[in-house]
Amino acid sequence: MKKAKQIQHMISKPFDLLSEELVFIILDLVAQNPSDLKSFSLTCKWFYQVEARHRRSLKPLRAEYLPRILTRYRNTADLDLSFCPRVTDYALSVVGCLSGPTLRSVDLSRSFSFSAAGLLRLAVKCVSLVEIDLSNATEMRDAAAAVVAEAKSLERLKLGRCKKLTDMGIGCIAVGCRKLKRVSLKWCVGVGDLGVGLLAVKCKDIRSLDLSYLPITGKCLHDVLKLQHLEELLLQGCFGVDDDSLKSLTHHCNSLKNLDASSCQNLTQRGLTSLLSGAGCLERLDLAHSSSVISLDFASSLNKVSSALQSIRLDGCAVTCDGLKAIGTLCISLREVSLSKCVTVTDEGLSCLVMKLKDLRKLDITCCRKLTGVSITQVASSCPLLVSLKMESCSLVSRDAFWLIGHKCRLLEELDFTDNEIDDEGLKSISSCRSLSSLKLGICLNITDRGLSYIGMGCSNLRELDLYRSVGITDVGISSIAQGCCHLETINISYCKDITDKSLVSLSKCSMLQTFESRGCPHITCQGLAAIAVRCKRLSKLDLKKCPFINDSGLLTLAHFSQGLKQISVSETGVTDVGLVSLANIGCLQNIAAVNTRGLSPSGVAAALVGCGGLRKVKLHASLRSLLPSSLINHMEARGCSFLWKDYNNHNNSNTLQAELDPKYWKLQLEEDIEL
Amino acid sequence: MEPEDDLCQNNWGGSSSSSSSKRREQVCFTSQHKWEDASILDYEMGMEEEPAFQENSNNNNGGQVNVDFLQGVRAQAWDPRTMLSNLSFMEEKIHELQDLVHLMVARNGQLQGRQEQLVAQQQQLITTDLTSIIIQLISTAGSLLPSVKHHNMSTAPGPFTGSALFPYPREANNLASQTLNNNTCEFDLPKPIVVEEEHEMKDEDDVEEGENLLPGSYEILQLEKEEILAPHTHFCTICGKGFKRDANLRMHMRGHGDEYKTPAALAKPNKEAVPGSEPMLIKRYSCPFPGCKRNKDHKKFQPLKTILCVKNHYKRTHCDKSFTCSRCHTKKFSVIADLKTHEKHCGKNKWLCSCGTTFSRKDKLFGHIALFQGHTPAIPLEETKPSAQKGSSACENSNNNNTGMVGFNLGSATNAIEEVAQPGFMDGKIRFEDSFSPLSFDTCNFGGFHEFPRPMFDDSESSFQMLISSACGFSPRNGGESVSNTSL
C-alpha cells in the first residue's frame, strides 16, 4: 500500500527523479528549435524554472519587455538586441541592473536612441562584459566611446560605421580596454593613423583588427604589425595605404594568418611586397579589386608567403596567364582560389593554375566568360577534393564538362551553375555528390524534371536550391526534390511559370524550410501557401511578388501559423487592407514590400504599419508618401523603420507579366540592357 | 606727420609727372641740407638702434603678409587683362622714372653747387618709385602661380640692386655714380622681405644658430643690463623727455624750434659711410649676463644678431616672467609679444590629456598617451562648438583688417598727384574688393604678423614702409595713422 502510494507520488511528480544536470543536457539538444523550447517550458512550472535557469542567450523582439524577460532569465550571458530598433538608456540600465554580473556579450548593432549615459550604466554594471557590438551607431561620439572604455574586461568590440568617432574616442578605448582581442573599426571614417596607432600600442592582445575604409596611411601599420598575436588584418578599401608609406616597413608578424588588402587602390606590388615580407605564416590573402596586374612579377612578391598560403582571392584583378601559372607553381598548398570577375582569365591560365593544386577545395570562377570545357575538365581531373565550385555565367563550358565534374569531384558541397549549359545528364552525374548542400541552377534552360529527380534521389543533404527562371521545371521535379531532400531550407522557384499549388503542397513536407521565393509564379494560389504556412514552422522569408492569385486569405493563414516570418513581399498581388493588417499578428516581422498592390488603401497601410511593432524596412509605392499622414511616417521612423518609396511606371497588366515569364524575351531584354 | 606727407607727395609728384617735377624739385632742393649725410648715418646706425631694426622686421612681416595676401586674392581672381594693365602700368612707371633720371642728368650741369642735396633728393625720388615698382612686380607675379612665389621673392629685388634696369651712363659724372651707389644702399630696404621672412617666424634667439661667422670677422657690442631694459632709448637733449623711437624724438624736437622742422632734421639720420669706403664690419651682440652662452666670454659663444635679439633674449632668459596669460592663468612670459602670441592660441584647439597636460597638436597628445600608462585622451564636454565660433570671429576680424588693407593697398593713385602718397597699384581697387572672398584667407598667414603687437611703423621717408604700415590695417600709434586714415 505504502509502496503503491510512493509510486503514485512518483507518477504525480515524475521529474523529481530527474537531476537538473540531466535536464540541462536534454535542453541543450532541444534548444536547436526555439518553438520546442517554448513547448518544453510550458510543460510544468518546474520545467519552466529549469528552462529559465538553463538559458544563456536571449534575442528579445521588443525592448519594452526587457525587465520581465531578464527577471525570468537571470543567467543571461548573451543578449542580442538586434530585433529591437529602439533601445533607450532606460532599457540599457535595466539590462545593467538585472543581468549585470552574468552578461558577457551585448549586440546593439541594429539599435539606436541610446546615449553615453545608458552605455555608462552597462559598462559599469556589467563587470564581466567581454563583447559589445555598437556598429551602426552613427550618432555616437567620442564621449560615448570614452564610456565604453569603462568596460575594462572587453575583448571583442565592433564599432562599424560609427562615423562620428574620432581618434580621441578610440584613444580612450585603447587606454581603457587593455584586453581587447578583436576590434572592428570598419567605416569609422573619423579615425586615422593616430587612433589606430595608439590602439596597437596599448592593446597588445589584439588578434583581429578590421580597419576597412579608414582614412589611414601606412604609418599606423608600422605599429599594428608589431602586435605579437595579430592574426587577422583587414585593410579593405584603405585608399591612404600606399607604397610610399609602406616603404620603410619591416616587420616580423609571424602570427598573421589573414590579410585583406582588397580595393586598396594605391597599393601596388612594391607596397605589397613589404607588407608580406614579414608575414611568413600567412594563410589567407585577399587582393580583390586591387590595381596591380597579376603578372609574373607580382607572383614573385608572394615568394615569402608561398609556403603556408592556403587561400588567395584575386577577384576583379587583371590576371595574366603567366601570373596564374607562377602562382600555381609557387603556392602548392592553396586550398581556395577566387578569380571571380577576372575577365581576362583564359583556359590556359586556369589549367596551369590548378595543375598542381591537388588540395584545392574551393574555386570561384564566376563570370570568367572566356573559360570553356577544357579548363573545367582540367579542374575536375586535377582537384579531386573540390568542395565548392562557383562558375556562374561560364556559358562556353560544354555539357560534357559538367558530367566530368560530378564524376571526379565526389566531395562537392556547394555548386553554382547559374546561367550555364548544364543539362539532365550533368545533373545525373552531380547527384552522386552525396554531401551536396547548395545547388544553384538559376537560368539553366536545359534542365528538366528528369534531371531534378536525380538530384532528389541522390542529394539528401541539400539545403539550398535555386531554380530561378529555370523554366523547364514543373511540379514533378519539385515534388521529387521535396521527397528526397527533407533538410531543404531555401528554395527559389521564381519565374518558373509552370509551377502550381501542387509543388507548394509537396514542399510543405520540408519542415526546415526558411526561405521560399516564388516571385512571378502565376499559378500559385492561397491553398498552396496555406500548406506551406501550416507545416513549415520556421518560415522566415517569403517572396510572393507578382503572384496575382495570392490574396487576403493566404495572408490570414500566414498571420496565424507563420509566427517566425521576418520578411514578406506582397507587391503586385491581390492583397488588400485586410490581409496587410492581419500581418500585424506576426511579432517578428521586419520587412514588408507592398508596391503596386491595388487593393491597398492609405488607411489600411497606416493601420498595418502601426500594428507591426518591429518593422525595420517598408517598401511602398511613392504615391502613398503624400497620402499617408506625415506624423505617422515620423512616428514610424522614430520607431526605427525606414521607408523606401518606389515609383514604378509599371501598369501591371497581364501582358507584361507574360512577357517577363518568357525566358527568351527576358534574355533579349537583358542583352539589350547590357549593350546599352 | 605733415612734413612726411609733403615729402612723399613731392617725391611722387616729381617722379610721376615730369611736368610738375621741375617746380617741386626746386622746392625740395631749397629746403634740404645735409640730406646725404643723414641718410648714410642711418644706414650705419640701423643696427644699433632698436627702432630701426623694428622697422625692418615690421617691414618684413608686412611685406610678407602683403605678398601672401595679394597672392591669395589673385589666385582666385587671375585675369589676363588685369595682368596686362598691371604690366603696362609698370612700363609707364619705368618710363617716367627714366624721364626723371634723364632730367637729372640734364640738370646736373646747372646745379653744381648744391650737388649733395640734389643727389639726396633724387635718390629719394628714385627709391620711392623703384620701391613701388618692385612691389607691383612682386604682387603681379605672385598672382601667376603659388610656386612662383618664392622664386619671385628671392629674385625680384636682385636686379634692382644693380643698375641693370636703370640706364645710368657709366661714364657720367660723380653725381650719377653716387646716385647709383645710394640706390644700391637703398634697395637693401625691401630685400629683407625676402631673405629674412622665414626667420621672422622663429624665435630670435635661434635666428643666428646657422650663422657661421668667423670669430673676429665681426664687431662685438655689449649693452649693459640697464640699457637693455630701459624703456626709452632716445632722450631729448633740451627737455630730457624719453622716447622709444628716434623718429618720435625727432617729431618731438619740432616743438623746440624752427631749426628742427627742416626736412633734413626730420628725416631719418642716414648712412655715414662715404661711398667707396671700406665695407662695414658686421656687428654682433653679446649678452651682458655672465656665464650665458650668448655672453662673449663663454667658450661656445654664439652672438646675437640684432639689438632686438639682445632685448628679447635677455628678457626671456634672465628676467622674471611677469606677464601672465589672462586666459589660462598659468603660462607666464617675460616678453609681452610672447604673451600676446600665446593668448591668441590659448584655449584654442587644445588637445587635452586626462593628466591635465594640454597639447597644441593631436599627434603630440597621442605620443604622450602612448608613452605613459594610465593617461587617456580627455574628451571635452561640449564638443567643439564654442571654439569654432571663436575661431570664426577671429577669422572675421582678420579679414576685416585685410579688407582694409586691400582697399588701401591696391586702390589709390590712379591719379598720381593725389594726396595719397602711395605709388603704384593704379588699378584694381574695385576689382580686388569685388573678388574678395573671406574664404580664401588663411588666418595663419597673419600669425607671424600679430606676434609683433608693438607699434610697428615708424615714420620714415620710405614710401615703401608707409605702404606697408598702412596696408597692414593696424592703427599705428605714431604718425602713420594720419596717412592711413586719409588714404582710406
Short mmCIF file of N, CA and C in Angstrom, two decimals, chain A residues 329-387:
data_model
loop_
_atom_site.label_atom_id
_atom_site.label_comp_id
_atom_site.label_asym_id
_atom_site.label_seq_id
_atom_site.Cartn_x
_atom_site.Cartn_y
_atom_site.Cartn_z
N THR A 329 52.55 27.28 -59.40
CA THR A 329 53.77 26.53 -59.08
C THR A 329 54.34 26.94 -57.73
N LEU A 330 54.14 28.24 -57.35
CA LEU A 330 54.70 28.73 -56.08
C LEU A 330 53.91 28.23 -54.87
N CYS A 331 52.62 28.41 -54.93
CA CYS A 331 51.79 28.17 -53.75
C CYS A 331 51.07 26.84 -53.90
N ILE A 332 51.77 25.79 -53.59
CA ILE A 332 51.21 24.46 -53.84
C ILE A 332 50.15 24.09 -52.81
N SER A 333 50.23 24.75 -51.65
CA SER A 333 49.29 24.36 -50.60
C SER A 333 47.96 25.10 -50.68
N LEU A 334 47.73 25.80 -51.76
CA LEU A 334 46.48 26.57 -51.88
C LEU A 334 45.26 25.66 -51.79
N ARG A 335 44.29 26.11 -50.99
CA ARG A 335 43.04 25.38 -50.89
C ARG A 335 41.87 26.16 -51.49
N GLU A 336 42.01 27.46 -51.48
CA GLU A 336 40.93 28.28 -52.02
C GLU A 336 41.48 29.28 -53.02
N VAL A 337 40.85 29.34 -54.16
CA VAL A 337 41.24 30.34 -55.15
C VAL A 337 39.96 31.00 -55.64
N SER A 338 39.98 32.32 -55.66
CA SER A 338 38.84 33.03 -56.20
C SER A 338 39.29 33.95 -57.32
N LEU A 339 38.72 33.73 -58.48
CA LEU A 339 39.06 34.56 -59.64
C LEU A 339 37.78 35.20 -60.19
N SER A 340 36.84 35.42 -59.31
CA SER A 340 35.55 35.94 -59.72
C SER A 340 35.70 37.25 -60.49
N LYS A 341 35.01 37.33 -61.60
CA LYS A 341 35.00 38.56 -62.42
C LYS A 341 36.37 38.92 -62.98
N CYS A 342 37.28 37.98 -63.03
CA CYS A 342 38.55 38.25 -63.72
C CYS A 342 38.31 37.95 -65.19
N VAL A 343 37.98 38.96 -65.93
CA VAL A 343 37.53 38.71 -67.30
C VAL A 343 38.66 38.23 -68.20
N THR A 344 39.89 38.40 -67.76
CA THR A 344 41.00 38.04 -68.64
C THR A 344 41.47 36.59 -68.45
N VAL A 345 40.83 35.89 -67.54
CA VAL A 345 41.27 34.50 -67.31
C VAL A 345 40.96 33.65 -68.55
N THR A 346 41.97 32.91 -68.98
CA THR A 346 41.78 32.04 -70.13
C THR A 346 41.89 30.58 -69.69
N ASP A 347 41.51 29.71 -70.58
CA ASP A 347 41.62 28.27 -70.30
C ASP A 347 43.02 27.89 -69.91
N GLU A 348 43.99 28.44 -70.66
CA GLU A 348 45.38 28.08 -70.41
C GLU A 348 45.80 28.51 -69.00
N GLY A 349 45.43 29.76 -68.62
CA GLY A 349 45.80 30.26 -67.30
C GLY A 349 45.22 29.41 -66.19
N LEU A 350 43.94 29.12 -66.27
CA LEU A 350 43.31 28.35 -65.20
C LEU A 350 43.88 26.94 -65.15
N SER A 351 44.10 26.35 -66.32
CA SER A 351 44.64 24.99 -66.34
C SER A 351 46.01 24.94 -65.67
N CYS A 352 46.86 25.94 -66.01
CA CYS A 352 48.20 25.99 -65.39
C CYS A 352 48.09 26.18 -63.88
N LEU A 353 47.13 26.98 -63.47
CA LEU A 353 46.99 27.27 -62.04
C LEU A 353 46.63 26.01 -61.26
N VAL A 354 45.63 25.27 -61.75
CA VAL A 354 45.11 24.16 -60.95
C VAL A 354 45.91 22.88 -61.13
N MET A 355 46.81 22.87 -62.10
CA MET A 355 47.55 21.66 -62.43
C MET A 355 48.12 20.98 -61.19
N LYS A 356 48.79 21.78 -60.35
CA LYS A 356 49.49 21.19 -59.21
C LYS A 356 48.73 21.34 -57.91
N LEU A 357 47.56 21.96 -57.95
CA LEU A 357 46.84 22.22 -56.71
C LEU A 357 45.95 21.03 -56.35
N LYS A 358 46.58 19.98 -55.89
CA LYS A 358 45.83 18.76 -55.58
C LYS A 358 44.88 18.97 -54.41
N ASP A 359 45.24 19.98 -53.58
CA ASP A 359 44.49 20.20 -52.35
C ASP A 359 43.34 21.17 -52.51
N LEU A 360 43.14 21.68 -53.70
CA LEU A 360 42.17 22.75 -53.88
C LEU A 360 40.77 22.32 -53.43
N ARG A 361 40.19 23.14 -52.54
CA ARG A 361 38.85 22.83 -52.03
C ARG A 361 37.79 23.74 -52.62
N LYS A 362 38.18 25.00 -52.80
CA LYS A 362 37.18 25.97 -53.27
C LYS A 362 37.70 26.72 -54.48
N LEU A 363 36.88 26.80 -55.50
CA LEU A 363 37.26 27.55 -56.69
C LEU A 363 36.08 28.42 -57.11
N ASP A 364 36.37 29.68 -57.29
CA ASP A 364 35.34 30.62 -57.72
C ASP A 364 35.77 31.24 -59.04
N ILE A 365 35.06 30.90 -60.10
CA ILE A 365 35.39 31.47 -61.42
C ILE A 365 34.16 32.14 -62.00
N THR A 366 33.40 32.77 -61.11
CA THR A 366 32.19 33.46 -61.53
C THR A 366 32.50 34.50 -62.61
N CYS A 367 31.72 34.44 -63.67
CA CYS A 367 31.83 35.43 -64.75
C CYS A 367 33.19 35.43 -65.44
N CYS A 368 33.91 34.34 -65.40
CA CYS A 368 35.11 34.23 -66.24
C CYS A 368 34.60 33.70 -67.57
N ARG A 369 34.17 34.59 -68.40
CA ARG A 369 33.36 34.18 -69.54
C ARG A 369 34.17 33.53 -70.66
N LYS A 370 35.48 33.65 -70.61
CA LYS A 370 36.28 33.06 -71.69
C LYS A 370 36.53 31.58 -71.48
N LEU A 371 36.20 31.08 -70.28
CA LEU A 371 36.53 29.69 -69.97
C LEU A 371 35.63 28.75 -70.75
N THR A 372 36.22 27.64 -71.16
CA THR A 372 35.43 26.61 -71.86
C THR A 372 35.60 25.29 -71.11
N GLY A 373 35.06 24.25 -71.70
CA GLY A 373 35.12 22.94 -71.09
C GLY A 373 36.53 22.46 -70.85
N VAL A 374 37.50 22.96 -71.60
CA VAL A 374 38.88 22.47 -71.49
C VAL A 374 39.40 22.66 -70.07
N SER A 375 39.27 23.90 -69.58
CA SER A 375 39.83 24.18 -68.26
C SER A 375 39.00 23.52 -67.17
N ILE A 376 37.68 23.43 -67.37
CA ILE A 376 36.84 22.80 -66.35
C ILE A 376 37.19 21.31 -66.25
N THR A 377 37.47 20.71 -67.38
CA THR A 377 37.92 19.31 -67.38
C THR A 377 39.21 19.17 -66.59
N GLN A 378 40.11 20.16 -66.83
CA GLN A 378 41.38 20.14 -66.09
C GLN A 378 41.14 20.28 -64.59
N VAL A 379 40.23 21.18 -64.21
CA VAL A 379 39.91 21.37 -62.80
C VAL A 379 39.37 20.07 -62.21
N ALA A 380 38.44 19.45 -62.93
CA ALA A 380 37.81 18.23 -62.43
C ALA A 380 38.84 17.13 -62.23
N SER A 381 39.79 17.02 -63.15
CA SER A 381 40.73 15.91 -63.02
C SER A 381 41.87 16.23 -62.05
N SER A 382 42.21 17.54 -61.89
CA SER A 382 43.35 17.87 -61.01
C SER A 382 42.93 17.99 -59.55
N CYS A 383 41.70 18.35 -59.29
CA CYS A 383 41.32 18.68 -57.92
C CYS A 383 40.21 17.75 -57.44
N PRO A 384 40.55 16.59 -57.05
CA PRO A 384 39.51 15.64 -56.63
C PRO A 384 38.86 16.02 -55.30
N LEU A 385 39.51 16.89 -54.54
CA LEU A 385 38.98 17.23 -53.21
C LEU A 385 38.06 18.44 -53.24
N LEU A 386 37.76 18.90 -54.43
CA LEU A 386 36.98 20.12 -54.57
C LEU A 386 35.66 20.04 -53.80
N VAL A 387 35.42 21.06 -53.00
CA VAL A 387 34.21 21.11 -52.17
C VAL A 387 33.23 22.14 -52.71
#
